[in-house]
C-alpha positions as a printed NumPy array, in Angstrom:
array([[-146.909,   -0.318,  -36.973],
       [-147.404,   -1.518,  -40.089],
       [-151.254,   -2.673,  -42.195],
       [-152.8  ,   -1.806,  -44.255],
       [-155.154,    0.652,  -42.854],
       [-152.428,    2.438,  -40.526],
       [-149.065,    3.19 ,  -39.857],
       [-148.049,    4.391,  -36.52 ],
       [-144.435,    6.4  ,  -36.125],
       [-142.651,    6.849,  -32.717],
       [-141.197,   10.157,  -31.249],
       [-141.044,   10.764,  -28.553],
       [-140.411,   14.114,  -27.271],
       [-139.186,   14.203,  -24.373],
       [-135.31 ,   13.433,  -24.563],
       [-134.322,   13.9  ,  -20.761],
       [-136.291,   12.001,  -18.545],
       [-136.008,   11.376,  -14.521],
       [-133.843,   14.482,  -13.565],
       [-137.656,   16.054,  -12.137],
       [-138.02 ,   12.926,   -9.861],
       [-133.927,   14.004,   -8.36 ],
       [-135.483,   18.335,   -8.26 ],
       [-138.866,   17.949,   -7.086],
       [-137.666,   16.46 ,   -2.985],
       [-135.546,   19.382,   -3.66 ],
       [-138.054,   21.826,   -3.758],
       [-140.319,   20.239,   -2.072],
       [-137.477,   20.568,    1.37 ],
       [-137.009,   23.489,    0.13 ],
       [-139.982,   24.89 ,    0.848],
       [-140.281,   22.966,    4.524],
       [-136.942,   25.193,    4.976],
       [-138.443,   28.208,    4.061],
       [-141.529,   28.581,    7.196],
       [-137.784,   26.357,    8.995],
       [-136.792,   28.666,    9.16 ],
       [-138.129,   31.247,   10.268],
       [-139.997,   29.406,   12.925],
       [-136.144,   29.343,   13.597],
       [-135.124,   32.891,   13.412],
       [-138.49 ,   34.001,   16.044],
       [-137.101,   31.56 ,   18.601],
       [-133.335,   33.093,   18.824],
       [-134.679,   36.619,   17.86 ],
       [-137.597,   36.246,   21.015],
       [-139.738,   38.167,   18.515],
       [-142.071,   38.224,   15.176],
       [-140.251,   38.398,   12.11 ],
       [-140.447,   41.54 ,   10.136],
       [-144.395,   41.574,    7.742],
       [-141.44 ,   40.987,    5.166],
       [-139.025,   38.622,    5.471],
       [-142.2  ,   36.4  ,    6.357],
       [-143.598,   37.111,    3.076],
       [-140.655,   36.75 ,    1.309],
       [-140.187,   33.211,    3.274],
       [-144.361,   33.639,    1.884],
       [-143.69 ,   33.66 ,   -1.812],
       [-140.685,   31.097,   -1.894],
       [-142.418,   28.485,    0.434],
       [-144.912,   28.711,   -2.869],
       [-142.542,   29.071,   -5.306],
       [-140.735,   25.605,   -4.448],
       [-143.831,   23.793,   -3.535],
       [-145.539,   24.63 ,   -7.18 ],
       [-142.07 ,   24.072,   -8.519],
       [-141.9  ,   20.73 ,   -6.558],
       [-145.259,   19.64 ,   -7.67 ],
       [-144.699,   20.27 ,  -11.625],
       [-141.15 ,   18.327,  -12.401],
       [-143.238,   15.838,   -9.934],
       [-145.234,   15.774,  -12.73 ],
       [-143.33 ,   16.385,  -16.056],
       [-141.521,   13.81 ,  -15.387],
       [-143.741,   11.076,  -14.027],
       [-146.895,   12.111,  -15.864],
       [-145.454,   12.242,  -19.555],
       [-146.291,    9.91 ,  -22.097],
       [-142.359,    8.019,  -23.772],
       [-144.643,    7.924,  -27.05 ],
       [-145.929,   10.34 ,  -28.276],
       [-146.587,    8.932,  -31.961],
       [-148.338,    9.876,  -35.028],
       [-150.269,    7.881,  -37.332],
       [-151.35 ,    7.781,  -40.962],
       [-154.595,    6.254,  -41.704],
       [-154.45 ,    5.074,  -45.619],
       [-157.967,    4.557,  -44.944],
       [-159.517,    7.905,  -44.245],
       [-156.284,   10.005,  -45.018],
       [-155.987,   11.772,  -42.153],
       [-153.322,   12.02 ,  -39.717],
       [-153.961,   11.162,  -35.357],
       [-150.762,   13.609,  -34.097],
       [-150.776,   12.512,  -29.881],
       [-149.424,   15.531,  -28.17 ],
       [-148.848,   15.543,  -24.229],
       [-150.929,   18.969,  -22.91 ],
       [-149.943,   20.296,  -19.651],
       [-150.404,   23.429,  -17.697],
       [-148.451,   24.686,  -14.606],
       [-150.726,   27.164,  -13.972],
       [-152.77 ,   24.668,  -12.717],
       [-150.537,   21.569,  -11.143],
       [-153.214,   19.87 ,   -9.674],
       [-155.201,   19.622,  -12.807],
       [-156.022,   16.907,  -14.318],
       [-157.925,   18.227,  -17.104],
       [-154.992,   20.088,  -17.843],
       [-152.902,   17.616,  -18.136],
       [-152.503,   14.973,  -20.179],
       [-152.131,   13.483,  -23.437],
       [-154.914,   14.177,  -26.063],
       [-155.539,   13.374,  -29.821],
       [-156.463,   15.872,  -32.346],
       [-157.198,   14.697,  -35.839],
       [-155.444,   16.803,  -39.483],
       [-155.966,   16.161,  -43.432],
       [-153.212,   14.509,  -44.555],
       [-153.058,   16.748,  -48.194],
       [-153.016,   19.996,  -45.932],
       [-149.342,   18.691,  -44.438],
       [-145.73 ,   20.029,  -44.645],
       [-143.684,   18.511,  -43.638],
       [-140.083,   21.289,  -42.439],
       [-136.033,   21.534,  -41.678],
       [-135.622,   23.046,  -39.162],
       [-132.461,   24.626,  -37.984],
       [-133.078,   26.038,  -33.945],
       [-129.559,   27.221,  -31.97 ],
       [-129.852,   26.333,  -29.213],
       [-128.918,   27.087,  -26.009],
       [-125.552,   24.761,  -25.07 ],
       [-121.63 ,   24.323,  -23.432],
       [-120.226,   25.075,  -26.916],
       [-123.22 ,   26.416,  -28.08 ],
       [-123.999,   24.729,  -31.577],
       [-127.491,   24.346,  -33.348],
       [-130.132,   21.777,  -33.287],
       [-132.024,   20.225,  -36.118],
       [-135.08 ,   19.297,  -36.234],
       [-138.508,   18.051,  -38.692],
       [-141.271,   19.883,  -37.795],
       [-145.018,   19.02 ,  -39.712],
       [-146.757,   21.852,  -40.565],
       [-150.546,   21.883,  -41.323],
       [-151.634,   24.627,  -44.067],
       [-154.795,   25.941,  -44.407],
       [-156.109,   23.696,  -47.562],
       [-155.844,   25.882,  -50.812],
       [-153.023,   28.15 ,  -49.32 ],
       [-149.602,   28.57 ,  -47.115],
       [-150.2  ,   30.197,  -44.12 ],
       [-149.066,   27.181,  -41.172],
       [-152.192,   26.724,  -39.458],
       [-150.653,   24.231,  -36.509],
       [-146.804,   22.827,  -36.069],
       [-145.896,   20.119,  -34.376],
       [-142.63 ,   17.863,  -33.141],
       [-142.229,   15.819,  -36.428],
       [-138.161,   13.893,  -35.59 ],
       [-135.479,   15.471,  -32.905],
       [-132.473,   14.815,  -36.041],
       [-132.822,   15.318,  -39.902],
       [-131.736,   12.017,  -41.246],
       [-134.843,   10.408,  -38.459],
       [-137.375,   13.381,  -40.086],
       [-136.707,   12.618,  -43.402],
       [-136.52 ,    8.509,  -42.543],
       [-140.358,    9.424,  -41.529],
       [-141.595,   11.62 ,  -43.901],
       [-140.279,    9.713,  -46.827],
       [-141.619,    6.274,  -44.492],
       [-145.653,    8.054,  -44.414],
       [-145.457,    9.465,  -47.971],
       [-145.091,    6.619,  -49.741],
       [-146.989,    4.413,  -46.836],
       [-149.816,    7.073,  -48.127],
       [-149.013,    6.621,  -51.922],
       [-148.917,    3.102,  -52.169],
       [-149.562,    0.989,  -48.906],
       [-146.963,   -1.513,  -47.161]])
C-alpha cells in the first residue's frame, strides 16, 4: 500500500506453512501412546511398571503434548504477513512482529503480533550471508534492518526485512525514495 502518508511493504517471516498442522496430530497420538503402552505392559505382565518406566512415559507424554500444541499454534496463530509501515509524515517505521513463547503454549498474552515503532533516521539496511543447514550445504542471503542508537553505530535491535538480496535492495530503495520524496 502506498499513499501520501505511508508506504506499507509486505513481509513474511515464515516461508513454509502447513507442516505443523500435520505434525501436531502425530504428536497428540504419541502423547496418548505412552500411557497406553504402560497400561498394556501392566495388564500383560500382571504387575505395575517400575517407577523409572512410569517417569519416562510421563516425560514422553508431556513432551509430545507440548510439541503438538507448539506445532499447532505456530502454524495456526502465526500471521501470514508481518508488514513494515514507513510513515513519512512522522518519520517513523512501524514493524509488526509475531512473538511466541514455546514455554507458554497455552498463554494468550505470550503469543501474537505486536507493533514496534522506530525512528527512520536510526535504521540501517544490512545484507547478511548465513550458512544454512541444507542437504547440499550453502549460504542463505537475506536483508535485515538494524536499529542504531542515535548518533552512534551501536545496534540496538535487528529484524528481518527480505528473504533474498534482490528483493531487499528493491524494498530498501522504495522505502528510501518514499521517505525522501513521497509516493
